[in-house]
Amino acid sequence: KAGVTQTPRYLIKTRGQQVTLSCSPISGHRSVSWYQQTPGQGLQFLFEYFSETQRNKGNFPGRFSGRQFSNSRSEMNVSTLELGDSALYLCASSLGENSPLHFGNGTRLTVT
Amino acid sequence: QKEVEQNSGPLSVPEGAIASLNCTYSDRGSQSFFWYRQYSGKSPELIMSIYSNGDKEDGRFTAQLNKASQYVSLLIRDSQPSDSATYLCAVNKGDSSYKLIFGSGTRLLVRP
């Protein structure tokens, strides 16, 4: 069974630009979560989607948004990029509540 | 107080020894507990899941959960240099918030 697939693997953007990251979950997994990982803050929860509905959102500004499609694939968007948005963005899928998350390889975003 | 706390380490053990990693959490209603391993530059990989008090063994790994004391631990027997990584504790709050809260991780170094 294929794992969680994230694209692209690396991105370099300039301040003020916007970026869209993509995630395809494990087949059969309807829950998709997004995390930001930085050396100083560790893994920070961004949001979680299930059946195209955002069920929970972390403490991030409105510049961070996401969506989930009917095939469970998900995208997250960051607008008006700031230097502090440089991080590893991880997508994870699961079967649902109380189930473990399975992570993709991540997208490393660098904002210059 | 952080929701999930881990000693950042590094925890240094000789090859063949038992490595003991600890994690405490603040929400008494938490129901699901997970250990992830993350190698430098890679994404987190699920090692163990534990849901009820007591021990759960899988190969060289044993997870221990004590809900009354609000801690969960991971024992790695016969530690190998390849076990050198950061170990992340993750807790599901169990309040239908649909998110895992991660500790900041403990860095483990296994000396040959």
XYZ file of C-alpha atoms in Angstrom:
224
model
C 0.000 0.000 0.000
C 1.416 3.378 -0.968
C 2.235 5.787 1.824
C 1.396 9.455 2.198
C 2.681 11.430 -0.761
C 3.580 15.095 -0.495
C 4.575 17.375 -3.320
C 6.761 19.199 -3.911
C 9.624 18.041 -1.688
C 11.400 21.388 -1.727
C 10.290 24.933 -2.368
C 12.089 28.249 -2.344
C 9.890 31.320 -2.298
C 10.299 35.025 -1.742
C 8.642 37.036 1.000
C 5.176 38.138 0.018
C 4.556 35.256 -2.372
C 2.081 32.497 -1.786
C 2.551 28.738 -1.916
C 0.358 25.650 -2.257
C 1.410 22.273 -0.919
C -0.244 19.009 -1.857
C -0.858 15.773 0.023
C -2.275 12.428 -1.042
C -3.197 10.224 1.931
C -2.903 6.483 2.284
C -5.702 4.771 0.425
C -8.724 4.424 2.700
C -7.604 7.143 5.107
C -10.129 9.953 5.247
C -8.452 12.081 7.908
C -5.616 14.372 6.845
C -3.630 16.525 9.242
C -1.002 19.155 8.578
C 1.897 20.094 10.852
C 4.654 22.654 10.727
C 8.024 21.612 12.104
C 10.769 24.064 12.994
C 13.872 23.544 15.145
C 12.652 25.977 17.763
C 8.964 25.062 17.979
C 8.898 21.377 17.154
C 5.797 19.897 15.549
C 2.938 22.389 15.568
C -0.574 21.396 14.515
C -2.000 23.389 11.631
C -5.348 21.750 10.839
C -7.180 18.489 10.322
C -9.690 17.535 7.654
C -12.144 14.680 7.420
C -14.572 14.173 4.548
C -13.793 17.624 3.164
C -14.548 19.320 6.506
C -12.026 21.105 8.661
C -12.612 19.730 12.128
C -9.866 21.517 13.991
C -7.405 24.320 13.466
C -4.229 25.216 15.296
C -3.020 28.610 16.406
C -1.782 29.922 13.112
C -2.711 33.159 11.351
C -5.335 33.228 8.647
C -2.587 33.246 6.027
C -2.514 29.498 6.521
C -5.435 27.715 4.960
C -6.275 24.314 3.643
C -8.867 22.188 1.998
C -9.679 18.579 1.317
C -11.165 17.142 -1.826
C -13.716 14.369 -2.241
C -10.936 11.841 -2.924
C -9.361 12.792 0.457
C -6.412 14.549 -1.159
C -5.572 17.763 0.629
C -3.846 21.035 -0.065
C -2.583 23.747 2.185
C -1.925 27.307 1.154
C 0.208 29.961 2.745
C -0.265 33.494 1.490
C 1.933 36.539 1.947
C 4.908 34.455 2.963
C 7.147 35.614 5.793
C 10.692 34.575 6.621
C 9.364 32.785 9.708
C 7.290 30.473 7.542
C 10.442 28.629 6.551
C 9.889 25.138 7.899
C 9.232 21.519 7.136
C 5.522 21.061 6.425
C 4.281 17.590 7.166
C 1.075 15.982 6.068
C -0.228 12.895 7.826
C -3.208 10.657 7.294
C -5.092 8.327 9.593
C -8.199 6.197 9.799
C -9.683 8.615 12.321
C -9.929 9.389 15.997
C -7.509 7.512 18.256
C -5.681 6.105 15.239
C -2.023 6.945 14.701
C -0.879 9.413 12.106
C 1.210 8.256 9.189
C 3.443 10.995 7.850
C 4.564 11.849 4.364
C 8.125 12.879 3.572
C 7.273 16.534 3.996
C 7.765 19.684 1.991
C 10.692 21.827 3.008
C 9.814 25.464 2.409
C 12.460 28.145 2.409
C 11.372 31.773 2.313
C 14.029 34.305 1.308
C 2.950 23.954 31.388
C 3.344 22.241 28.046
C 0.672 19.741 27.107
C 3.248 17.053 26.337
C 6.697 17.238 27.895
C 9.862 15.373 27.104
C 13.457 15.822 28.150
C 15.267 17.152 25.094
C 18.439 15.169 25.847
C 20.659 14.096 24.368
C 20.358 10.754 26.096
C 23.573 8.883 25.482
C 23.746 5.105 26.001
C 26.303 2.490 24.976
C 25.470 -0.057 22.323
C 23.575 -3.007 23.801
C 22.175 -1.027 26.734
C 18.553 -0.217 27.505
C 17.460 3.283 26.565
C 14.595 4.721 28.591
C 12.630 7.637 27.209
C 9.955 9.409 29.203
C 7.010 11.629 28.459
C 4.417 13.340 30.640
C 1.128 14.857 29.566
C -1.250 17.303 31.161
C -4.730 16.279 29.969
C -6.172 13.493 32.129
C -8.735 12.736 29.449
C -6.092 11.687 26.935
C -6.833 8.303 25.433
C -4.253 7.476 22.777
C -0.484 7.596 23.034
C 2.124 7.166 20.365
C 5.884 7.065 19.972
C 7.514 8.238 16.780
C 11.127 8.083 15.684
C 12.562 10.833 13.528
C 15.949 10.689 11.893
C 17.613 13.963 11.012
C 16.130 15.404 7.844
C 13.390 12.766 7.695
C 9.738 12.672 8.676
C 8.432 11.017 11.878
C 7.916 7.259 11.721
C 5.424 5.485 13.991
C 7.033 3.014 16.401
C 4.390 2.193 18.974
C 0.790 2.889 19.894
C -0.595 2.305 23.383
C -4.104 2.863 24.649
C -4.414 1.190 28.056
C -2.399 1.107 31.256
C 0.494 -1.289 31.393
C 3.182 -2.466 29.036
C 3.074 -3.202 25.337
C 5.997 -4.941 23.704
C 6.999 -5.021 20.052
C 10.384 -6.522 19.322
C 13.060 -4.489 21.107
C 10.568 -1.766 21.985
C 8.306 -1.612 25.051
C 5.835 1.184 25.647
C 4.576 1.747 29.178
C 1.521 3.779 30.107
C 0.440 5.003 33.522
C -2.665 7.165 33.214
C -2.895 7.851 36.943
C 0.561 9.426 36.898
C 0.080 10.816 33.392
C 3.222 9.466 31.916
C 4.191 7.231 29.064
C 7.614 5.780 28.447
C 9.497 3.912 25.758
C 12.166 1.339 26.480
C 14.563 0.278 23.767
C 16.417 -2.917 24.590
C 19.759 -3.890 23.054
C 20.182 -0.362 21.686
C 21.936 -0.100 18.347
C 23.719 2.873 16.757
C 20.947 2.845 14.159
C 18.519 3.738 16.962
C 20.187 7.144 17.248
C 17.402 9.561 16.416
C 14.898 11.914 18.007
C 11.964 10.196 19.664
C 8.676 12.041 19.732
C 5.865 11.353 22.152
C 2.377 12.168 20.854
C -0.903 12.276 22.741
C -4.479 12.397 21.503
C -6.438 14.569 23.874
C -9.539 12.449 23.538
C -11.874 15.413 23.496
C -12.877 14.904 19.879
C -10.375 17.584 18.923
C -8.954 15.250 16.288
C -5.369 16.293 16.796
C -2.214 14.756 18.160
C -0.115 16.918 20.425
C 3.598 16.244 20.127
C 6.326 16.673 22.636
C 9.497 18.427 21.565
C 11.324 15.110 21.364
C 14.250 13.406 23.070
C 17.446 12.987 21.120
C 18.967 9.544 21.644
C 22.622 8.788 20.906
C 23.773 5.170 20.968
C 27.557 4.954 21.257
C 29.252 2.041 19.423
